[in-house]
XYZ file of C-alpha atoms in Angstrom:
423
model
C 16.804 -22.001 19.421
C 17.171 -22.261 15.768
C 19.669 -20.017 14.546
C 20.650 -20.141 10.651
C 23.721 -21.651 9.677
C 26.768 -20.009 8.455
C 29.242 -21.553 5.752
C 32.903 -21.782 6.874
C 36.004 -20.639 5.861
C 37.340 -24.201 4.642
C 33.545 -25.348 3.372
C 33.319 -21.422 1.280
C 36.965 -22.414 -0.574
C 35.926 -26.004 -0.526
C 32.891 -24.973 -2.686
C 34.401 -22.185 -4.933
C 37.327 -24.837 -5.846
C 34.862 -27.496 -7.398
C 32.664 -24.928 -9.277
C 35.984 -23.458 -10.949
C 36.353 -26.978 -12.259
C 32.663 -27.523 -13.299
C 32.526 -27.301 -17.106
C 28.816 -25.530 -16.706
C 29.403 -22.815 -14.642
C 29.885 -21.190 -17.598
C 25.982 -21.668 -18.688
C 24.874 -21.297 -14.936
C 22.149 -18.541 -14.203
C 23.772 -16.568 -11.626
C 26.492 -15.786 -13.447
C 27.319 -12.116 -13.836
C 25.569 -10.378 -17.136
C 27.400 -9.950 -19.653
C 28.234 -6.417 -21.201
C 27.717 -7.154 -24.371
C 24.882 -5.736 -26.018
C 22.061 -8.167 -26.350
C 18.718 -8.203 -28.620
C 16.139 -7.841 -25.698
C 14.354 -10.934 -26.156
C 17.737 -12.277 -25.100
C 17.942 -9.981 -22.193
C 14.192 -10.239 -21.029
C 14.810 -13.760 -20.502
C 18.293 -12.910 -18.259
C 16.031 -10.756 -15.979
C 13.350 -13.452 -15.772
C 16.102 -15.774 -14.679
C 17.773 -13.200 -12.169
C 13.995 -12.553 -11.389
C 13.569 -16.706 -10.885
C 16.461 -17.042 -8.635
C 15.000 -14.709 -5.865
C 11.556 -16.039 -5.619
C 12.570 -17.759 -2.494
C 13.654 -14.622 -0.741
C 10.433 -12.733 -1.879
C 8.663 -15.444 -0.627
C 10.618 -15.195 2.966
C 10.097 -11.535 2.943
C 6.316 -11.541 2.764
C 6.327 -14.235 5.914
C 8.409 -11.727 7.423
C 5.521 -8.914 6.920
C 3.586 -11.037 8.921
C 4.868 -10.388 11.776
C 4.427 -6.330 11.042
C 1.825 -4.568 12.779
C -0.755 -1.993 10.456
C -2.081 1.620 12.068
C -5.490 2.592 11.190
C -3.627 4.503 7.809
C -2.344 1.094 6.917
C 0.979 1.883 7.402
C 3.373 -0.715 8.808
C 4.090 -0.954 12.366
C 7.507 -2.964 12.794
C 8.817 -5.163 15.646
C 10.972 -3.623 18.540
C 14.120 -5.282 17.179
C 13.677 -5.394 14.046
C 16.304 -3.784 11.587
C 14.758 -4.037 8.154
C 15.360 -6.916 5.843
C 17.184 -6.830 1.803
C 18.029 -9.466 -0.823
C 21.989 -10.026 -1.487
C 22.707 -13.282 -3.132
C 19.577 -14.045 -3.588
C 19.225 -14.520 -0.178
C 16.770 -12.995 2.440
C 18.961 -10.987 4.880
C 17.085 -9.660 8.345
C 18.843 -7.241 10.722
C 17.759 -7.329 14.554
C 19.225 -5.537 16.990
C 19.271 -8.578 19.586
C 19.053 -12.304 18.619
C 16.871 -12.820 22.048
C 13.455 -13.615 20.277
C 14.734 -14.914 16.873
C 12.534 -17.694 17.429
C 9.471 -15.204 17.262
C 11.105 -15.180 13.130
C 11.761 -18.579 12.666
C 7.909 -19.456 13.293
C 7.245 -17.917 9.494
C 10.976 -18.036 8.172
C 12.201 -20.789 9.910
C 11.305 -22.961 6.358
C 13.374 -20.933 4.151
C 16.588 -21.864 3.461
C 17.501 -18.874 1.913
C 17.394 -16.493 5.360
C 19.984 -15.626 7.024
C 19.930 -12.687 10.405
C 22.636 -10.235 11.128
C 23.401 -7.695 13.798
C 22.464 -4.583 13.410
C 23.220 -1.216 15.991
C 19.567 0.475 15.751
C 15.612 -0.624 14.519
C 13.572 0.921 12.471
C 11.918 2.157 15.108
C 14.836 3.816 16.845
C 16.122 5.089 13.067
C 12.456 6.640 12.102
C 12.045 8.620 15.171
C 15.229 10.245 14.468
C 15.138 10.654 11.067
C 10.890 12.937 11.078
C 12.586 14.827 13.599
C 15.725 16.037 12.011
C 13.203 16.729 9.414
C 10.449 18.727 10.792
C 13.576 20.845 12.723
C 15.996 21.350 9.068
C 12.956 21.359 6.615
C 12.438 25.467 6.550
C 16.906 25.888 6.433
C 17.250 23.030 3.668
C 15.820 22.304 0.242
C 15.510 18.449 0.316
C 13.974 16.352 -2.072
C 13.806 12.783 -0.110
C 14.459 10.847 2.999
C 14.648 7.359 4.225
C 16.194 4.788 6.452
C 18.995 3.028 4.679
C 18.440 -0.503 5.619
C 21.503 -2.413 4.736
C 23.567 0.372 5.632
C 21.701 1.360 9.423
C 21.332 4.625 9.518
C 19.209 7.662 8.202
C 20.032 9.169 4.543
C 18.829 13.172 3.264
C 19.335 13.656 0.084
C 19.799 17.417 -0.446
C 19.266 19.851 -3.798
C 22.048 22.020 -2.465
C 25.946 22.041 -1.403
C 26.212 18.816 0.516
C 28.612 20.331 3.348
C 26.433 23.290 4.108
C 23.278 20.777 4.012
C 25.167 19.148 6.849
C 26.178 22.157 8.901
C 23.022 23.866 8.792
C 21.476 20.339 10.314
C 24.484 20.563 12.821
C 23.759 23.706 13.783
C 19.943 23.936 14.171
C 20.112 20.812 16.157
C 22.903 21.830 18.325
C 21.063 21.527 21.166
C 18.168 19.487 20.394
C 17.885 15.692 22.003
C 16.366 13.895 18.761
C 16.132 10.327 20.613
C 15.790 8.739 23.705
C 17.526 5.619 22.422
C 20.788 7.143 20.875
C 22.614 8.966 23.519
C 24.863 11.010 21.521
C 24.238 14.538 19.922
C 23.906 15.979 16.067
C 27.744 15.914 15.273
C 28.548 13.158 16.458
C 25.299 11.392 14.587
C 26.542 13.282 11.320
C 30.153 12.427 11.891
C 30.230 8.767 12.556
C 27.503 8.747 9.540
C 24.687 7.237 11.517
C 23.011 10.777 9.403
C 24.422 10.988 6.041
C 23.795 13.529 3.843
C 23.616 13.067 0.213
C 23.418 15.107 -3.349
C 19.458 14.472 -4.418
C 17.575 14.744 -7.929
C 14.909 16.431 -7.496
C 11.643 14.227 -8.179
C 9.961 14.734 -11.644
C 6.252 14.240 -11.165
C 4.863 12.171 -14.610
C 1.202 12.621 -15.561
C 1.061 12.557 -19.368
C -8.609 -1.548 -20.454
C -4.457 -2.810 -19.829
C -2.556 -1.503 -16.862
C 0.401 0.504 -18.799
C -1.915 2.362 -21.341
C -2.800 5.952 -21.450
C -5.581 7.692 -20.143
C -6.729 11.366 -19.948
C -8.789 13.939 -18.042
C -11.835 15.970 -19.383
C -9.397 19.269 -18.548
C -6.388 18.030 -20.438
C -3.977 15.514 -18.472
C -3.002 12.448 -18.943
C -0.961 9.849 -17.224
C -0.833 5.552 -17.377
C -2.893 3.039 -15.902
C -1.466 1.067 -13.131
C -4.280 -2.321 -13.086
C -7.774 -3.302 -12.733
C -9.259 -4.257 -9.984
C -11.991 -3.326 -7.124
C -12.173 -0.404 -5.205
C -13.084 -1.078 -1.807
C -15.027 2.390 0.166
C -17.122 2.433 3.224
C -18.681 -1.355 2.783
C -19.167 -1.261 -0.846
C -17.184 -2.571 -3.946
C -16.822 -0.939 -7.570
C -14.517 -1.518 -10.772
C -12.370 1.018 -11.522
C -8.395 1.033 -11.883
C -5.629 2.218 -9.652
C -2.825 5.123 -10.852
C -1.109 7.842 -9.248
C -2.008 10.382 -7.156
C -0.901 13.591 -7.751
C -2.359 15.343 -11.116
C -5.625 13.992 -10.081
C -8.849 15.756 -8.444
C -12.162 14.267 -7.252
C -13.620 17.549 -8.618
C -14.643 19.256 -11.535
C -14.356 18.179 -15.491
C -10.892 17.360 -14.083
C -12.935 14.018 -12.325
C -13.631 12.783 -15.959
C -11.800 10.361 -17.319
C -11.652 8.596 -20.901
C -10.046 5.624 -22.040
C -9.209 5.422 -25.810
C -11.567 8.521 -26.426
C -14.578 7.531 -24.535
C -15.611 8.401 -21.130
C -14.734 5.358 -18.427
C -15.788 7.150 -15.416
C -13.957 9.431 -12.794
C -11.445 10.275 -10.370
C -13.237 8.572 -6.621
C -9.957 8.705 -3.933
C -7.109 10.516 -4.223
C -3.968 10.089 -1.855
C -1.732 12.734 -2.657
C -1.541 15.647 0.346
C 1.152 16.709 2.886
C 2.290 13.669 5.001
C 0.174 11.594 2.735
C 0.837 7.479 2.866
C 1.828 6.413 -0.912
C 0.909 8.626 -3.769
C -2.359 6.546 -5.649
C -5.661 7.481 -6.987
C -8.765 5.135 -7.515
C -10.509 5.721 -11.040
C -14.204 4.215 -10.726
C -15.442 2.526 -13.897
C -19.048 3.747 -14.929
C -19.415 2.694 -18.330
C -20.537 -0.531 -19.094
C -18.072 -0.258 -22.383
C -15.100 -2.060 -21.118
C -14.050 -4.865 -19.711
C -11.372 -4.775 -16.756
C -8.656 -7.381 -17.141
C -5.809 -8.777 -15.291
C -2.964 -7.716 -18.159
C -0.405 -5.178 -17.862
C 1.425 -4.192 -20.957
C 4.797 -5.696 -20.897
C 7.773 -5.530 -23.726
C 6.796 -5.701 -27.234
C 6.552 -10.006 -26.652
C 3.209 -9.008 -25.540
C 0.570 -8.851 -22.638
C 1.531 -9.898 -18.873
C -1.251 -11.948 -17.088
C -0.974 -10.409 -13.112
C -1.760 -13.407 -10.600
C -0.696 -12.582 -7.761
C 0.214 -9.008 -5.474
C 3.312 -8.583 -3.007
C 2.736 -5.406 -0.228
C 6.413 -4.682 -0.763
C 9.274 -6.634 -2.457
C 12.786 -6.097 -0.444
C 15.708 -3.919 -2.093
C 17.488 -5.969 -3.923
C 14.554 -6.771 -6.248
C 14.370 -7.061 -9.641
C 11.664 -5.610 -10.950
C 9.897 -4.754 -14.422
C 7.599 -1.673 -15.189
C 5.499 -0.318 -17.960
C 4.792 3.311 -18.851
C 2.536 4.209 -21.531
C 5.403 6.819 -22.666
C 8.024 5.794 -21.646
C 7.397 2.346 -21.982
C 8.791 -1.089 -21.197
C 12.102 -1.151 -18.390
C 13.306 -2.736 -15.879
C 14.957 -1.822 -12.731
C 16.434 -3.264 -8.968
C 15.050 -1.586 -5.718
C 16.916 0.431 -3.671
C 14.905 1.082 -0.573
C 11.858 1.417 1.060
C 9.879 3.629 3.311
C 11.798 6.569 2.022
C 9.674 10.211 1.674
C 9.363 12.149 -1.101
C 9.273 15.629 -1.239
C 7.901 17.421 -3.659
C 7.216 21.101 -5.057
C 3.886 22.002 -5.607
C 4.063 25.172 -8.564
C 2.565 27.380 -5.473
C 5.330 26.988 -3.050
C 3.400 24.772 -1.081
C 5.833 21.089 0.205
C 4.442 18.007 0.087
C 5.691 15.045 1.695
C 4.987 11.419 0.466
C 5.711 8.855 2.593
C 5.750 5.159 2.308
C 7.781 5.261 -0.814
C 10.116 2.753 -2.637
C 12.784 3.545 -5.021
C 14.580 1.777 -7.559
C 17.785 2.122 -9.811
C 17.006 2.210 -13.734
C 18.398 -0.472 -15.434
C 19.796 0.571 -19.116
C 16.790 -1.005 -21.219
C 17.115 -1.162 -25.551
C 13.249 -0.783 -25.762
C 12.176 1.705 -23.199
C 13.150 4.250 -20.087
C 11.203 6.275 -18.019
C 9.144 9.407 -19.544
C 6.844 11.853 -18.491
C 3.672 10.716 -18.693
C 4.499 8.032 -17.376
C 2.987 8.345 -13.600
C 0.700 5.560 -12.069
C 1.781 2.561 -14.588
C 2.596 -0.608 -13.322
C 5.254 -2.040 -11.423
C 5.314 -6.102 -11.270
C 7.748 -9.128 -10.801
C 8.497 -12.666 -12.465
C 6.290 -15.592 -10.005
C 8.184 -18.172 -11.899
C 4.491 -20.470 -12.705
C 4.140 -18.034 -16.588
C 2.805 -15.515 -14.762
C 3.251 -11.949 -13.181
C 2.697 -10.584 -9.561
C 1.883 -6.458 -8.837
C 4.134 -4.729 -6.452
C 2.708 -1.064 -6.831
C 2.652 2.217 -9.040
C 4.805 4.504 -10.866
C 5.554 8.073 -9.003
C 8.328 9.774 -10.620
C 12.221 10.046 -11.754
C 15.153 11.432 -10.605
C 17.912 12.208 -12.317
C 20.942 12.408 -9.979
C 23.990 12.265 -12.604
C 24.360 8.947 -14.760
C 21.806 7.766 -12.516
C 18.152 7.486 -12.991
C 15.962 6.086 -10.236
C 12.457 5.243 -10.122
C 9.982 6.357 -7.203
C 7.216 4.007 -7.230
C 3.612 3.660 -4.794
C 3.811 -0.250 -3.211
C 0.974 -1.566 -3.168
C 0.699 -1.637 0.714
C -0.314 1.994 0.677
C -3.423 1.625 -0.669
C -4.364 -2.195 -0.241
C -7.241 -1.101 2.011
C -8.752 0.481 -0.841
C -8.032 -1.190 -3.658
C -7.995 -4.891 -5.156
C -6.148 -5.379 -8.183
C -7.732 -8.283 -10.447
C -5.729 -11.537 -10.886
C -7.683 -13.868 -13.009
């Protein structure tokens, strides 16, 4: 059985002493980024270097995902002892409830020196069973904005738009006689008090509706949004050229389905994923005009366009990402959670739960931010070979005090129906 070796305390001390007296440490890529205000090009260079440091961990995560099953809807089916994975100090940390079957993971991860295993109490399958059960029983009583499994904490988080303590008490009262899971022999009060279930203040998600990825499109009935990336739509064994964008606000009927780019008719909305308990928030627009040339390029910073040369189904928490929206322009973020459920409320009061979502912390950036109209815009990472890797499309932004968080649909949610152009 092969285990990843953990460095002893003595060895760590020796390494630290070595680095302290090594003169080039001040210029190392992994040093803390200065708080000084840098020019946008300098900031971009530093961000790209930080992303390059994560390349092995991201490759390892993609290999890890090969152990997952896939449902008919494209949802992940996790191994029974898998508790999630995330990037920390450029290593991929893999949580397992037991090391008994670690050889199965080493078959695909053994070649990576950046992988470390840690033991967790609960598997993702166990936590998601509880997560969905609690929501279904309290959704009429508590005003929630989202919920998810926090893989690093091995617990469940519900974000609420009401007073936190009051929401906690509602959960305890409502579920006082319920048995939430056959895997966890604890009552609801114990789960909340011990932090297995955590309630925090949330921010309401503002959906941002408003050929290159990041460019603007408009519908005949006046809606605007951002193009994700060009590619091929797959439906019923047929392939069609088009682009991917967000699903909310899109329609496949009437004038609203007719989409224009640069003032000329491009095509029409072909597939849309936006309804209660849908997997991701996305829409595929089919190209019907010969006026347009499809490309693999997306907008980046002011220094120009980015070539997309690959895709990732999903990237782990801790990954540094880039985003572009037609209104907010170019900005950066760090992935915080995957497989989160966003709860959106339509003007008529209808609740739409969107599953499979990723959220990221919005980093400061002198060139742009995230604004209404950015929905559908591309998310991508540096691939270290002069190109970029597409990872998803923008869905919205929530404002929680000074913490602005990006929400996006990872590529895994729509890969069955859409393949981005990568050359």
